[in-house]
XYZ file of C-alpha atoms in Angstrom:
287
model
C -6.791 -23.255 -15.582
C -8.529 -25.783 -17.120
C -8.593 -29.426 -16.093
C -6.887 -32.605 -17.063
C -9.029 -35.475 -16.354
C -7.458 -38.376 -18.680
C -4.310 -37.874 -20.545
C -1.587 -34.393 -21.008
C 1.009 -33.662 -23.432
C 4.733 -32.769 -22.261
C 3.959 -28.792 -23.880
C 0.727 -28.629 -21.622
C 2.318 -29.961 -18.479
C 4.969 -27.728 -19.061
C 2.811 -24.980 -19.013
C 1.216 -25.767 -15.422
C 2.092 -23.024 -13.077
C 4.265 -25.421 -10.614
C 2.204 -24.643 -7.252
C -0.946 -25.715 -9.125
C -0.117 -29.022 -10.484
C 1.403 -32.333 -8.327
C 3.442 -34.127 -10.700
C 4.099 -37.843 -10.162
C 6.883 -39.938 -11.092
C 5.849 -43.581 -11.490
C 8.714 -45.604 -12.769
C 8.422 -49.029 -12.396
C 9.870 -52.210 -13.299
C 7.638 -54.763 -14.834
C 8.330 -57.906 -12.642
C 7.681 -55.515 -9.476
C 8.994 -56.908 -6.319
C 10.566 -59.777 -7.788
C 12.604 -57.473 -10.331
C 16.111 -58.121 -10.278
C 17.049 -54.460 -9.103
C 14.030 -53.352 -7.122
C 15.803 -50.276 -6.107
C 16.108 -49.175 -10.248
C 13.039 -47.021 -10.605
C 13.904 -44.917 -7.786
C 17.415 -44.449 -8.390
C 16.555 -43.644 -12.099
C 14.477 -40.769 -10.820
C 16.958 -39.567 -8.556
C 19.052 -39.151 -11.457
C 16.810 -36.667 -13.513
C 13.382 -36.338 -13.210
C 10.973 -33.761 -14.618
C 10.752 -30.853 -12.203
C 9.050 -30.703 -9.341
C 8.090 -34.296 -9.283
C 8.041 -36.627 -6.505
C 8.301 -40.335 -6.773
C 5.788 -43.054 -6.471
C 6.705 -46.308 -5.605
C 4.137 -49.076 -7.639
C 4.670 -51.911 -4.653
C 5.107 -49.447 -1.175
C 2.621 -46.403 -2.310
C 0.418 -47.592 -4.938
C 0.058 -51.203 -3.684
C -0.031 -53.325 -0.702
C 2.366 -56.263 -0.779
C 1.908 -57.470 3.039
C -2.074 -57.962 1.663
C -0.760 -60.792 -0.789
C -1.632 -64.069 1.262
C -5.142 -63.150 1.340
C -5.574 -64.184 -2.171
C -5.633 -60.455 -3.470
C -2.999 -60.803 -6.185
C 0.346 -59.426 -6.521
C -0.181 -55.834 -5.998
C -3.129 -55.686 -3.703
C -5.033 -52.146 -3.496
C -3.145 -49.922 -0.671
C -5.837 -49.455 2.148
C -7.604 -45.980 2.333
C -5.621 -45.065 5.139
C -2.512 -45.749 3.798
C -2.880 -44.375 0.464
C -4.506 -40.998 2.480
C -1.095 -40.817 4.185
C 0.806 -41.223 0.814
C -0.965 -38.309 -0.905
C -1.268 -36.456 2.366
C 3.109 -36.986 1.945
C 2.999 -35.788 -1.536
C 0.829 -32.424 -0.562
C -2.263 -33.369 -2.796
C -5.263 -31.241 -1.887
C -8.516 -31.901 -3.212
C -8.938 -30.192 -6.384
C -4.925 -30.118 -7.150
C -4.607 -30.972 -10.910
C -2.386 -34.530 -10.436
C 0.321 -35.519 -13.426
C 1.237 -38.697 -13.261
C 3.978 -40.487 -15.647
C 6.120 -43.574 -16.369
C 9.480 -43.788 -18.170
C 8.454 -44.873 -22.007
C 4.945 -44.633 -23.311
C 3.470 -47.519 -21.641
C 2.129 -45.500 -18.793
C 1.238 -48.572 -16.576
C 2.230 -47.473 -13.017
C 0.938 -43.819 -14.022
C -2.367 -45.229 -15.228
C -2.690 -47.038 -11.551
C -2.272 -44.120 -9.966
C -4.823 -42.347 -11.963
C -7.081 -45.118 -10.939
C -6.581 -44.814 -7.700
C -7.216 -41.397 -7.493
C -10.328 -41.522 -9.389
C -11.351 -44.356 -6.779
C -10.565 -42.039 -4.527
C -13.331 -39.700 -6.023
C -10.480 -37.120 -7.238
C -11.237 -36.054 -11.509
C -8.159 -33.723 -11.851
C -5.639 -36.067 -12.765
C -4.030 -37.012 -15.842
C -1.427 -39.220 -17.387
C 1.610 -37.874 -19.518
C 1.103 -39.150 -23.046
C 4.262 -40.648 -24.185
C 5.431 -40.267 -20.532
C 8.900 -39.280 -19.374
C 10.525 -40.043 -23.034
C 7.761 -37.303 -24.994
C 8.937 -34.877 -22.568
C 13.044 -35.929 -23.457
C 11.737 -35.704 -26.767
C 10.205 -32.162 -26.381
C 13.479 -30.782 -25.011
C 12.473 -30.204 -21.856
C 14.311 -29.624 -18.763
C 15.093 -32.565 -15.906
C 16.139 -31.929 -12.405
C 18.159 -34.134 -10.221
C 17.905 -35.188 -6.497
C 14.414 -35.729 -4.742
C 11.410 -33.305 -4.285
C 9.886 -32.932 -0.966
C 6.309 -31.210 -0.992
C 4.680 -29.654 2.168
C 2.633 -32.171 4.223
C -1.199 -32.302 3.770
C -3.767 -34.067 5.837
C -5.576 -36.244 3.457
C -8.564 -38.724 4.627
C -10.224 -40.084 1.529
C -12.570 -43.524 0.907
C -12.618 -45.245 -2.113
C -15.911 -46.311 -3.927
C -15.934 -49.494 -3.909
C -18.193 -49.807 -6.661
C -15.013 -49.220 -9.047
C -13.708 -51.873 -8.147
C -14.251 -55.747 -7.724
C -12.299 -58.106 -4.869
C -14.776 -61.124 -4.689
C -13.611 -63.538 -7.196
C -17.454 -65.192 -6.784
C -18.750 -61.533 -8.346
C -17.327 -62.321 -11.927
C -19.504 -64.936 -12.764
C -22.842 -64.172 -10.616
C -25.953 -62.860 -12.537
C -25.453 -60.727 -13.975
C -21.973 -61.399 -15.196
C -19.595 -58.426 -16.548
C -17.695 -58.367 -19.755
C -14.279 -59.226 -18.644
C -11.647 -57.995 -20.519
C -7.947 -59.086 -20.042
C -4.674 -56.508 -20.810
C -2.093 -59.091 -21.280
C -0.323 -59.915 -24.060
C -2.469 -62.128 -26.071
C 0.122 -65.159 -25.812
C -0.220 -65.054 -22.012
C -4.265 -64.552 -22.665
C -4.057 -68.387 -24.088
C -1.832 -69.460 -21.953
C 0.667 -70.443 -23.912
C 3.372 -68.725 -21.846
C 2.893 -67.650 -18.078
C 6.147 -65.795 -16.606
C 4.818 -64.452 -13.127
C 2.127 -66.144 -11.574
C 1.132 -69.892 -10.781
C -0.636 -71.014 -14.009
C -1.112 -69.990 -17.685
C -4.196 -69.143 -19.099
C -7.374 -66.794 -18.495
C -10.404 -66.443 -16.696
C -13.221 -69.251 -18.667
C -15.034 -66.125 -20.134
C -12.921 -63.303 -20.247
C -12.287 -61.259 -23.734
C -8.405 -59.912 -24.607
C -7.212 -56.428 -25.163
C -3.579 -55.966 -24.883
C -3.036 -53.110 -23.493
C 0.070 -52.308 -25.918
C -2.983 -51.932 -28.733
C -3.902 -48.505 -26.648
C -1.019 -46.799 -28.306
C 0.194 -45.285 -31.759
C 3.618 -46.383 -33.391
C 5.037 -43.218 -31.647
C 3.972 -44.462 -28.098
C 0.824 -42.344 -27.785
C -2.450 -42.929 -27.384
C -4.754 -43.567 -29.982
C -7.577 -40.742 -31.039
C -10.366 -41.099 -28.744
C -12.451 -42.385 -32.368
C -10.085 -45.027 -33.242
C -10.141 -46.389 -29.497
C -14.080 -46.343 -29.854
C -14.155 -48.710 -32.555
C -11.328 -50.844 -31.534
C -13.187 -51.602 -28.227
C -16.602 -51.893 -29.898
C -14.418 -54.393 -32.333
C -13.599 -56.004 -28.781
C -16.519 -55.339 -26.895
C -19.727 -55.605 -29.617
C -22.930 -53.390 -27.913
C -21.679 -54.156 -24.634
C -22.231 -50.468 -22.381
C -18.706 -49.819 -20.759
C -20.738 -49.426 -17.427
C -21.225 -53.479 -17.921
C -17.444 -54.372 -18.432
C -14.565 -55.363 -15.806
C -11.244 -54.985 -16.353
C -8.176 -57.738 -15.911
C -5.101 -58.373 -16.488
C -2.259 -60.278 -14.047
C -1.813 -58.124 -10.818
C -4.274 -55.104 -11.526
C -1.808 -52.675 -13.104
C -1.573 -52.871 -16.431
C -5.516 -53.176 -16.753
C -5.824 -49.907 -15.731
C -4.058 -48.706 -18.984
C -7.205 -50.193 -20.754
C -9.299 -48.101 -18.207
C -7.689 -44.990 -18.724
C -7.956 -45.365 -22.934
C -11.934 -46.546 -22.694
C -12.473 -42.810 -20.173
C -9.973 -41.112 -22.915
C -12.559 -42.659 -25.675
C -15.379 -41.155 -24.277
C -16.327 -44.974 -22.732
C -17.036 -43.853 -19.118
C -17.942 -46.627 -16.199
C -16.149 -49.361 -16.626
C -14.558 -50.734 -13.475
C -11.509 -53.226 -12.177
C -11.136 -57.072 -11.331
C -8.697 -56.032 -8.568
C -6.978 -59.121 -7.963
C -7.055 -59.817 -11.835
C -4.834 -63.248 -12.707
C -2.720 -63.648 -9.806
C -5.455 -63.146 -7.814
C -7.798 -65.701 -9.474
C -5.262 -68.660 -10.022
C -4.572 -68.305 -6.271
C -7.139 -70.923 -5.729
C -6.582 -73.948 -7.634
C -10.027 -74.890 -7.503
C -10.557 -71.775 -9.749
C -11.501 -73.133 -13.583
C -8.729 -72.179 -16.244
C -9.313 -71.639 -20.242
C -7.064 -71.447 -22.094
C -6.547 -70.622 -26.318
């Protein structure tokens, strides 16, 4: 069986033999914690899910929200041991292909937990492209209820080279290329729903992550995403550039569509906006 390392399309997936592929439901609500029905995403997948699948929740699994006061942002990394205890929960094994997928097309929880998993040092894992709705679209079966998966004992480390916590490291010689996945209103600051002030980092570049994907909801070709980021990026190498955007989630959409475009090395401002504005001694740009 050959290996999915980036993205997977519903016919492929379905294809999987279903004791050789982990498939992950990531359904999440935008405003996270704060979201008016926090219990949505869960109950949705209850309700019909694509077989097999178990559920990942983006604040208790695939984030830390007790880490928050220590300036982290609003969905702080999990720590190694808890997210080893969370796989280990799911029944990953290493070399298990991993499927991970979102409601729509916009893939953010699924591309977090593809991140994760890479910083985990784990390649097989992909992303549904056009997530839960290409494989409604595809006619493909749901099942109801929840999945429970035999136990594993998992014990991984990250590499923390992948990623960046120390707000000091974006601006000390030498400096990455910051990029920022918001919406390009929130970018300059002119509005600034979730977090404390509006604006970006004095530096930082935009890509919204919404530019990743097609006017059917999936990616781009891996050539047009080349040029767009080179259109973004100039001669910059990918290993040189840091990813943003306001709590570390959707950034890792922009992650996921650089590796997909053949751009391999770029790494993630952890923290990202919420994390950098929670110091108000921080500088702000904004336009």
């Amino acid at each position: 069986m050959s290996l999915h390392t980036t993205l997977i399309d519903a016919a492929a997936l379905a294809a999987l033999p279903p004791d050789q592929v982990l498939i992950v439901d990531c359904r999440a609500d935008p405003a996270g914690a704060g979201a008016a029905d926090p219990g949505k995403p869960e109950r949705e997948y209850r309700e019909g899910h694509i077989p097999g699948a178990v559920h990942a929740s983006l604040e208790q699994d695939l984030s830390d929200l007790g880490r928050q006061g220590e300036g982290l942002g609003r969905h702080p990394l999990p720590l190694e041991q808890a997210f080893s205890a969370t796989l280990g929960r799911w029944g990953w094994r290493p070399g298990l292909q991993v499927v991970a997928y979102d409601a729509g097309s916009s893939a953010l929880a699924a591309a977090r937990l593809w991140w994760l998993l890479r910083l985990a040092g784990a390649r097989e894992v992909a992303v549904l492209d056009g997530g839960l709705a290409a494989w409604r679209a595809a006619g493909l079966p749901l099942e109801t209820g929840t999945v429970e998966r035999t136990a594993t004992q998992v014990d991984l480390r990250f590499d923390a080279g992948q990623a960046i916590t120390d707000h000091a490291a974006l601006h000390a010689a030498p400096a990455p290329v910051l990029v920022d996945a918001r919406a390009a209103a929130r970018y300059r600051g002119d509005s600034e729903p979730l977090d404390r002030a509006a604006g970006h980092v004095p530096g930082a570049l935009n890509r919204p992550y919404a530019d990743n994907l097609d006017a059917s909801g999936r990616f781009k070709p891996p050539a047009q995403l080349r040029a767009e980021f080179a259109a973004v990026l100039g001669d910059t190498p990918p290993d040189k550039v840091v990813h943003m955007c306001g709590s570390g989630v959707t950034a890792c959409h922009n992650l996921l569509a650089m590796e997909h475009a053949g751009l391999h090395g770029s790494r993630l401002y952890a923290p990202s906006w919420s994390g950098w504005v929670s110091d108000p001694s921080r500088p702000v740009a904004t336009g």
